[in-house]
PDB file of N, CA and C in Angstrom:
ATOM      1  N   ILE A   1     107.120  67.529 101.807  1.00 46.00           N
ATOM      2  CA  ILE A   1     106.458  68.141 100.662  1.00 46.00           C
ATOM      3  C   ILE A   1     107.274  69.306 100.091  1.00 46.00           C
ATOM      4  N   ASN A   2     107.921  70.082 100.931  1.00 50.00           N
ATOM      5  CA  ASN A   2     108.669  71.253 100.456  1.00 50.00           C
ATOM      6  C   ASN A   2     109.810  70.900  99.521  1.00 50.00           C
ATOM      7  N   LYS A   3     110.394  69.730  99.679  1.00 55.00           N
ATOM      8  CA  LYS A   3     111.524  69.343  98.839  1.00 55.00           C
ATOM      9  C   LYS A   3     111.083  68.828  97.477  1.00 55.00           C
ATOM     10  N   ARG A   4     109.835  68.429  97.361  1.00 63.00           N
ATOM     11  CA  ARG A   4     109.352  67.845  96.113  1.00 63.00           C
ATOM     12  C   ARG A   4     108.647  68.841  95.205  1.00 63.00           C
ATOM     13  N   ILE A   5     108.301  69.986  95.709  1.00 58.00           N
ATOM     14  CA  ILE A   5     107.522  70.949  94.927  1.00 58.00           C
ATOM     15  C   ILE A   5     108.329  72.218  94.712  1.00 58.00           C
ATOM     16  N   ASN A   6     108.375  72.674  93.495  1.00 57.00           N
ATOM     17  CA  ASN A   6     108.978  73.966  93.188  1.00 57.00           C
ATOM     18  C   ASN A   6     107.894  75.019  93.411  1.00 57.00           C
ATOM     19  N   TRP A   7     107.902  75.655  94.580  1.00 55.00           N
ATOM     20  CA  TRP A   7     106.818  76.552  94.974  1.00 55.00           C
ATOM     21  C   TRP A   7     106.696  77.769  94.068  1.00 55.00           C
ATOM     22  N   SER A   8     107.769  78.148  93.403  1.00 54.00           N
ATOM     23  CA  SER A   8     107.688  79.311  92.513  1.00 54.00           C
ATOM     24  C   SER A   8     106.766  79.047  91.329  1.00 54.00           C
ATOM     25  N   LYS A   9     106.494  77.782  91.038  1.00 54.00           N
ATOM     26  CA  LYS A   9     105.641  77.444  89.898  1.00 54.00           C
ATOM     27  C   LYS A   9     104.187  77.238  90.270  1.00 54.00           C
ATOM     28  N   VAL A  10     103.845  77.268  91.556  1.00 59.00           N
ATOM     29  CA  VAL A  10     102.467  76.991  91.942  1.00 59.00           C
ATOM     30  C   VAL A  10     101.721  78.183  92.527  1.00 59.00           C
ATOM     31  N   PHE A  11     102.398  79.294  92.710  1.00 58.00           N
ATOM     32  CA  PHE A  11     101.724  80.423  93.341  1.00 58.00           C
ATOM     33  C   PHE A  11     100.741  81.126  92.422  1.00 58.00           C
ATOM     34  N   ASN A  12     101.061  81.307  91.178  1.00 55.00           N
ATOM     35  CA  ASN A  12     100.164  82.023  90.282  1.00 55.00           C
ATOM     36  C   ASN A  12      99.868  81.203  89.047  1.00 55.00           C
ATOM     37  N   GLY A  13      98.605  81.180  88.704  1.00 53.00           N
ATOM     38  CA  GLY A  13      98.185  80.480  87.510  1.00 53.00           C
ATOM     39  C   GLY A  13      98.258  81.402  86.311  1.00 53.00           C
ATOM     40  N   LYS A  14      97.595  81.016  85.257  1.00 52.00           N
ATOM     41  CA  LYS A  14      97.578  81.805  84.036  1.00 52.00           C
ATOM     42  C   LYS A  14      97.061  83.207  84.337  1.00 52.00           C
ATOM     43  N   ASN A  15      97.751  84.193  83.858  1.00 53.00           N
ATOM     44  CA  ASN A  15      97.417  85.601  84.070  1.00 53.00           C
ATOM     45  C   ASN A  15      97.518  86.019  85.536  1.00 53.00           C
ATOM     46  N   GLY A  16      98.094  85.150  86.384  1.00 57.00           N
ATOM     47  CA  GLY A  16      98.301  85.508  87.782  1.00 57.00           C
ATOM     48  C   GLY A  16      97.039  85.631  88.598  1.00 57.00           C
ATOM     49  N   GLN A  17      95.934  85.050  88.154  1.00 75.00           N
ATOM     50  CA  GLN A  17      94.695  85.228  88.904  1.00 75.00           C
ATOM     51  C   GLN A  17      94.536  84.239  90.047  1.00 75.00           C
ATOM     52  N   ASP A  18      94.698  82.971  89.801  1.00 79.00           N
ATOM     53  CA  ASP A  18      94.513  81.954  90.835  1.00 79.00           C
ATOM     54  C   ASP A  18      95.847  81.355  91.242  1.00 79.00           C
ATOM     55  N   ASN A  19      95.957  80.996  92.534  1.00 84.00           N
ATOM     56  CA  ASN A  19      97.101  80.205  92.952  1.00 84.00           C
ATOM     57  C   ASN A  19      96.644  78.749  93.063  1.00 84.00           C
ATOM     58  N   ALA A  20      97.514  77.876  93.475  1.00 87.00           N
ATOM     59  CA  ALA A  20      97.203  76.448  93.523  1.00 87.00           C
ATOM     60  C   ALA A  20      96.033  76.148  94.453  1.00 87.00           C
ATOM     61  N   LEU A  21      95.902  76.895  95.535  1.00 91.00           N
ATOM     62  CA  LEU A  21      94.791  76.689  96.463  1.00 91.00           C
ATOM     63  C   LEU A  21      93.458  76.982  95.775  1.00 91.00           C
ATOM     64  N   HIS A  22      93.416  78.044  94.999  1.00 90.00           N
ATOM     65  CA  HIS A  22      92.183  78.395  94.282  1.00 90.00           C
ATOM     66  C   HIS A  22      91.843  77.341  93.236  1.00 90.00           C
ATOM     67  N   TYR A  23      92.850  76.850  92.511  1.00 88.00           N
ATOM     68  CA  TYR A  23      92.607  75.796  91.527  1.00 88.00           C
ATOM     69  C   TYR A  23      92.103  74.525  92.202  1.00 88.00           C
ATOM     70  N   ALA A  24      92.704  74.168  93.337  1.00 92.00           N
ATOM     71  CA  ALA A  24      92.271  72.970  94.061  1.00 92.00           C
ATOM     72  C   ALA A  24      90.812  73.107  94.491  1.00 92.00           C
ATOM     73  N   ALA A  25      90.428  74.276  94.957  1.00 94.00           N
ATOM     74  CA  ALA A  25      89.032  74.511  95.347  1.00 94.00           C
ATOM     75  C   ALA A  25      88.113  74.438  94.138  1.00 94.00           C
ATOM     76  N   ARG A  26      88.547  74.996  93.029  1.00 90.00           N
ATOM     77  CA  ARG A  26      87.744  75.000  91.794  1.00 90.00           C
ATOM     78  C   ARG A  26      87.524  73.579  91.255  1.00 90.00           C
ATOM     79  N   LEU A  27      88.497  72.682  91.529  1.00 91.00           N
ATOM     80  CA  LEU A  27      88.426  71.309  91.027  1.00 91.00           C
ATOM     81  C   LEU A  27      87.935  70.309  92.065  1.00 91.00           C
ATOM     82  N   GLY A  28      87.688  70.774  93.294  1.00 95.00           N
ATOM     83  CA  GLY A  28      87.172  69.890  94.332  1.00 95.00           C
ATOM     84  C   GLY A  28      88.190  68.953  94.930  1.00 95.00           C
ATOM     85  N   LYS A  29      89.437  69.361  95.010  1.00 94.00           N
ATOM     86  CA  LYS A  29      90.537  68.498  95.467  1.00 94.00           C
ATOM     87  C   LYS A  29      90.862  68.737  96.944  1.00 94.00           C
ATOM     88  N   ILE A  30      90.121  68.078  97.826  1.00 96.00           N
ATOM     89  CA  ILE A  30      90.284  68.279  99.273  1.00 96.00           C
ATOM     90  C   ILE A  30      91.678  67.886  99.744  1.00 96.00           C
ATOM     91  N   THR A  31      92.182  66.756  99.301  1.00 94.00           N
ATOM     92  CA  THR A  31      93.505  66.298  99.740  1.00 94.00           C
ATOM     93  C   THR A  31      94.579  67.304  99.354  1.00 94.00           C
ATOM     94  N   LEU A  32      94.490  67.843  98.166  1.00 92.00           N
ATOM     95  CA  LEU A  32      95.450  68.849  97.727  1.00 92.00           C
ATOM     96  C   LEU A  32      95.331  70.115  98.568  1.00 92.00           C
ATOM     97  N   ILE A  33      94.122  70.517  98.886  1.00 95.00           N
ATOM     98  CA  ILE A  33      93.925  71.686  99.745  1.00 95.00           C
ATOM     99  C   ILE A  33      94.603  71.467 101.087  1.00 95.00           C
ATOM    100  N   ASP A  34      94.391  70.287 101.671  1.00 95.00           N
ATOM    101  CA  ASP A  34      95.048  69.975 102.947  1.00 95.00           C
ATOM    102  C   ASP A  34      96.563  70.078 102.837  1.00 95.00           C
ATOM    103  N   LEU A  35      97.130  69.533 101.759  1.00 91.00           N
ATOM    104  CA  LEU A  35      98.584  69.580 101.568  1.00 91.00           C
ATOM    105  C   LEU A  35      99.085  71.008 101.392  1.00 91.00           C
ATOM    106  N   LEU A  36      98.359  71.812 100.644  1.00 90.00           N
ATOM    107  CA  LEU A  36      98.785  73.191 100.408  1.00 90.00           C
ATOM    108  C   LEU A  36      98.745  74.015 101.689  1.00 90.00           C
ATOM    109  N   ILE A  37      97.690  73.848 102.471  1.00 92.00           N
ATOM    110  CA  ILE A  37      97.589  74.576 103.740  1.00 92.00           C
ATOM    111  C   ILE A  37      98.666  74.085 104.708  1.00 92.00           C
ATOM    112  N   GLU A  38      98.847  72.764 104.777  1.00 91.00           N
ATOM    113  CA  GLU A  38      99.856  72.174 105.652  1.00 91.00           C
ATOM    114  C   GLU A  38     101.269  72.644 105.301  1.00 91.00           C
ATOM    115  N   SER A  39     101.511  72.920 104.031  1.00 87.00           N
ATOM    116  CA  SER A  39     102.849  73.338 103.599  1.00 87.00           C
ATOM    117  C   SER A  39     103.262  74.675 104.203  1.00 87.00           C
ATOM    118  N   GLY A  40     102.271  75.475 104.577  1.00 87.00           N
ATOM    119  CA  GLY A  40     102.572  76.796 105.125  1.00 87.00           C
ATOM    120  C   GLY A  40     102.767  77.870 104.069  1.00 87.00           C
ATOM    121  N   HIS A  41     102.702  77.498 102.809  1.00 83.00           N
ATOM    122  CA  HIS A  41     102.897  78.459 101.723  1.00 83.00           C
ATOM    123  C   HIS A  41     101.608  79.153 101.305  1.00 83.00           C
ATOM    124  N   PHE A  42     100.474  78.629 101.788  1.00 88.00           N
ATOM    125  CA  PHE A  42      99.176  79.192 101.446  1.00 88.00           C
ATOM    126  C   PHE A  42      98.365  79.381 102.714  1.00 88.00           C
ATOM    127  N   LYS A  43      97.539  80.403 102.731  1.00 89.00           N
ATOM    128  CA  LYS A  43      96.626  80.635 103.842  1.00 89.00           C
ATOM    129  C   LYS A  43      95.213  80.401 103.332  1.00 89.00           C
ATOM    130  N   VAL A  44      94.379  79.872 104.202  1.00 93.00           N
ATOM    131  CA  VAL A  44      93.037  79.473 103.798  1.00 93.00           C
ATOM    132  C   VAL A  44      92.219  80.643 103.248  1.00 93.00           C
ATOM    133  N   ASP A  45      92.509  81.865 103.678  1.00 91.00           N
ATOM    134  CA  ASP A  45      91.760  83.027 103.204  1.00 91.00           C
ATOM    135  C   ASP A  45      92.506  83.861 102.167  1.00 91.00           C
ATOM    136  N   ASP A  46      93.537  83.288 101.537  1.00 85.00           N
ATOM    137  CA  ASP A  46      94.212  84.002 100.448  1.00 85.00           C
ATOM    138  C   ASP A  46      93.194  84.351  99.367  1.00 85.00           C
ATOM    139  N   VAL A  47      93.308  85.557  98.832  1.00 84.00           N
ATOM    140  CA  VAL A  47      92.419  85.958  97.735  1.00 84.00           C
ATOM    141  C   VAL A  47      93.176  85.857  96.418  1.00 84.00           C
ATOM    142  N   ASN A  48      92.421  85.618  95.349  1.00 79.00           N
ATOM    143  CA  ASN A  48      93.062  85.597  94.045  1.00 79.00           C
ATOM    144  C   ASN A  48      93.156  87.019  93.499  1.00 79.00           C
ATOM    145  N   ASN A  49      93.759  87.158  92.350  1.00 74.00           N
ATOM    146  CA  ASN A  49      93.984  88.481  91.774  1.00 74.00           C
ATOM    147  C   ASN A  49      92.905  88.878  90.773  1.00 74.00           C
ATOM    148  N   SER A  50      91.755  88.210  90.834  1.00 75.00           N
ATOM    149  CA  SER A  50      90.666  88.598  89.949  1.00 75.00           C
ATOM    150  C   SER A  50      90.051  89.902  90.442  1.00 75.00           C
ATOM    151  N   GLU A  51      89.201  90.452  89.651  1.00 74.00           N
ATOM    152  CA  GLU A  51      88.535  91.709  90.013  1.00 74.00           C
ATOM    153  C   GLU A  51      87.782  91.579  91.342  1.00 74.00           C
ATOM    154  N   ASN A  52      87.211  90.397  91.591  1.00 78.00           N
ATOM    155  CA  ASN A  52      86.423  90.175  92.810  1.00 78.00           C
ATOM    156  C   ASN A  52      87.256  89.761  94.014  1.00 78.00           C
ATOM    157  N   GLN A  53      88.510  89.427  93.814  1.00 84.00           N
ATOM    158  CA  GLN A  53      89.397  88.935  94.870  1.00 84.00           C
ATOM    159  C   GLN A  53      88.739  87.799  95.645  1.00 84.00           C
ATOM    160  N   ASP A  54      88.441  86.713  94.941  1.00 89.00           N
ATOM    161  CA  ASP A  54      87.750  85.562  95.517  1.00 89.00           C
ATOM    162  C   ASP A  54      88.672  84.737  96.406  1.00 89.00           C
ATOM    163  N   THR A  55      88.100  84.159  97.445  1.00 92.00           N
ATOM    164  CA  THR A  55      88.813  83.204  98.290  1.00 92.00           C
ATOM    165  C   THR A  55      88.520  81.796  97.795  1.00 92.00           C
ATOM    166  N   ALA A  56      89.280  80.836  98.291  1.00 94.00           N
ATOM    167  CA  ALA A  56      89.044  79.442  97.930  1.00 94.00           C
ATOM    168  C   ALA A  56      87.644  79.003  98.364  1.00 94.00           C
ATOM    169  N   LEU A  57      87.179  79.514  99.503  1.00 96.00           N
ATOM    170  CA  LEU A  57      85.838  79.162  99.970  1.00 96.00           C
ATOM    171  C   LEU A  57      84.770  79.626  98.983  1.00 96.00           C
ATOM    172  N   LEU A  58      84.863  80.840  98.523  1.00 94.00           N
ATOM    173  CA  LEU A  58      83.891  81.346  97.553  1.00 94.00           C
ATOM    174  C   LEU A  58      83.955  80.555  96.248  1.00 94.00           C
ATOM    175  N   ILE A  59      85.176  80.244  95.815  1.00 92.00           N
ATOM    176  CA  ILE A  59      85.350  79.464  94.580  1.00 92.00           C
ATOM    177  C   ILE A  59      84.729  78.075  94.735  1.00 92.00           C
ATOM    178  N   ALA A  60      84.962  77.427  95.877  1.00 95.00           N
ATOM    179  CA  ALA A  60      84.385  76.104  96.113  1.00 95.00           C
ATOM    180  C   ALA A  60      82.858  76.161  96.111  1.00 95.00           C
ATOM    181  N   CYS A  61      82.300  77.174  96.746  1.00 96.00           N
ATOM    182  CA  CYS A  61      80.843  77.330  96.763  1.00 96.00           C
ATOM    183  C   CYS A  61      80.300  77.570  95.361  1.00 96.00           C
ATOM    184  N   ASP A  62      80.938  78.464  94.634  1.00 93.00           N
ATOM    185  CA  ASP A  62      80.498  78.749  93.257  1.00 93.00           C
ATOM    186  C   ASP A  62      80.605  77.526  92.359  1.00 93.00           C
ATOM    187  N   SER A  63      81.554  76.645  92.668  1.00 93.00           N
ATOM    188  CA  SER A  63      81.765  75.449  91.855  1.00 93.00           C
ATOM    189  C   SER A  63      80.899  74.273  92.303  1.00 93.00           C
ATOM    190  N   GLY A  64      80.162  74.451  93.403  1.00 96.00           N
ATOM    191  CA  GLY A  64      79.254  73.409  93.877  1.00 96.00           C
ATOM    192  C   GLY A  64      79.887  72.328  94.728  1.00 96.00           C
ATOM    193  N   PHE A  65      81.076  72.583  95.259  1.00 96.00           N
ATOM    194  CA  PHE A  65      81.767  71.587  96.078  1.00 96.00           C
ATOM    195  C   PHE A  65      81.518  71.858  97.560  1.00 96.00           C
ATOM    196  N   VAL A  66      80.391  71.354  98.056  1.00 97.00           N
ATOM    197  CA  VAL A  66      80.015  71.560  99.457  1.00 97.00           C
ATOM    198  C   VAL A  66      81.040  70.921 100.383  1.00 97.00           C
ATOM    199  N   ASP A  67      81.550  69.747 100.023  1.00 97.00           N
ATOM    200  CA  ASP A  67      82.542  69.066 100.857  1.00 97.00           C
ATOM    201  C   ASP A  67      83.833  69.876 100.957  1.00 97.00           C
ATOM    202  N   VAL A  68      84.231  70.503  99.873  1.00 97.00           N
ATOM    203  CA  VAL A  68      85.431  71.351  99.886  1.00 97.00           C
ATOM    204  C   VAL A  68      85.175  72.595 100.740  1.00 97.00           C
ATOM    205  N   ALA A  69      84.013  73.202 100.572  1.00 97.00           N
ATOM    206  CA  ALA A  69      83.668  74.382 101.367  1.00 97.00           C
ATOM    207  C   ALA A  69      83.664  74.033 102.852  1.00 97.00           C
ATOM    208  N   THR A  70      83.104  72.890 103.192  1.00 97.00           N
ATOM    209  CA  THR A  70      83.081  72.448 104.590  1.00 97.00           C
ATOM    210  C   THR A  70      84.494  72.272 105.125  1.00 97.00           C
ATOM    211  N   ARG A  71      85.363  71.664 104.338  1.00 97.00           N
ATOM    212  CA  ARG A  71      86.749  71.455 104.775  1.00 97.00           C
ATOM    213  C   ARG A  71      87.468  72.782 104.963  1.00 97.00           C
ATOM    214  N   LEU A  72      87.270  73.721 104.043  1.00 97.00           N
ATOM    215  CA  LEU A  72      87.903  75.039 104.163  1.00 97.00           C
ATOM    216  C   LEU A  72      87.437  75.746 105.439  1.00 97.00           C
ATOM    217  N   ILE A  73      86.167  75.606 105.773  1.00 97.00           N
ATOM    218  CA  ILE A  73      85.656  76.202 107.012  1.00 97.00           C
ATOM    219  C   ILE A  73      86.295  75.524 108.212  1.00 97.00           C
ATOM    220  N   GLU A  74      86.429  74.199 108.162  1.00 97.00           N
ATOM    221  CA  GLU A  74      87.118  73.471 109.237  1.00 97.00           C
ATOM    222  C   GLU A  74      88.558  73.947 109.399  1.00 97.00           C
ATOM    223  N   LEU A  75      89.174  74.339 108.300  1.00 96.00           N
ATOM    224  CA  LEU A  75      90.561  74.823 108.327  1.00 96.00           C
ATOM    225  C   LEU A  75      90.653  76.286 108.754  1.00 96.00           C
ATOM    226  N   GLY A  76      89.497  76.921 108.968  1.00 96.00           N
ATOM    227  CA  GLY A  76      89.491  78.286 109.499  1.00 96.00           C
ATOM    228  C   GLY A  76      89.110  79.356 108.510  1.00 96.00           C
ATOM    229  N   ALA A  77      88.546  78.988 107.370  1.00 96.00           N
ATOM    230  CA  ALA A  77      88.148  80.005 106.379  1.00 96.00           C
ATOM    231  C   ALA A  77      87.098  80.945 106.970  1.00 96.00           C
ATOM    232  N   ASP A  78      87.219  82.200 106.670  1.00 93.00           N
ATOM    233  CA  ASP A  78      86.269  83.220 107.116  1.00 93.00           C
ATOM    234  C   ASP A  78      85.016  83.107 106.262  1.00 93.00           C
ATOM    235  N   VAL A  79      83.872  82.902 106.909  1.00 93.00           N
ATOM    236  CA  VAL A  79      82.625  82.734 106.163  1.00 93.00           C
ATOM    237  C   VAL A  79      81.950  84.052 105.840  1.00 93.00           C
ATOM    238  N   ASN A  80      82.480  85.133 106.307  1.00 87.00           N
ATOM    239  CA  ASN A  80      81.888  86.439 106.009  1.00 87.00           C
ATOM    240  C   ASN A  80      82.501  86.997 104.788  1.00 87.00           C
TER     241      ASN A  80
END
């Protein structure tokens, strides 16, 4: 995976608020979340740069993706 992805282009989204992990959680993309965590470039509890500093788990919950939230918890997301 590391050879196929230009990691400098996936860390920050528009205005630098979300990274690829946050976008994947917002869109309900479990397979992508697994790949991003497996790559070692993202940590399950990374916070975005929004005022609230949301984690992927919070974003998944806010977006209604229970399956994504469950997977993030399985991957070690802090539920507190």
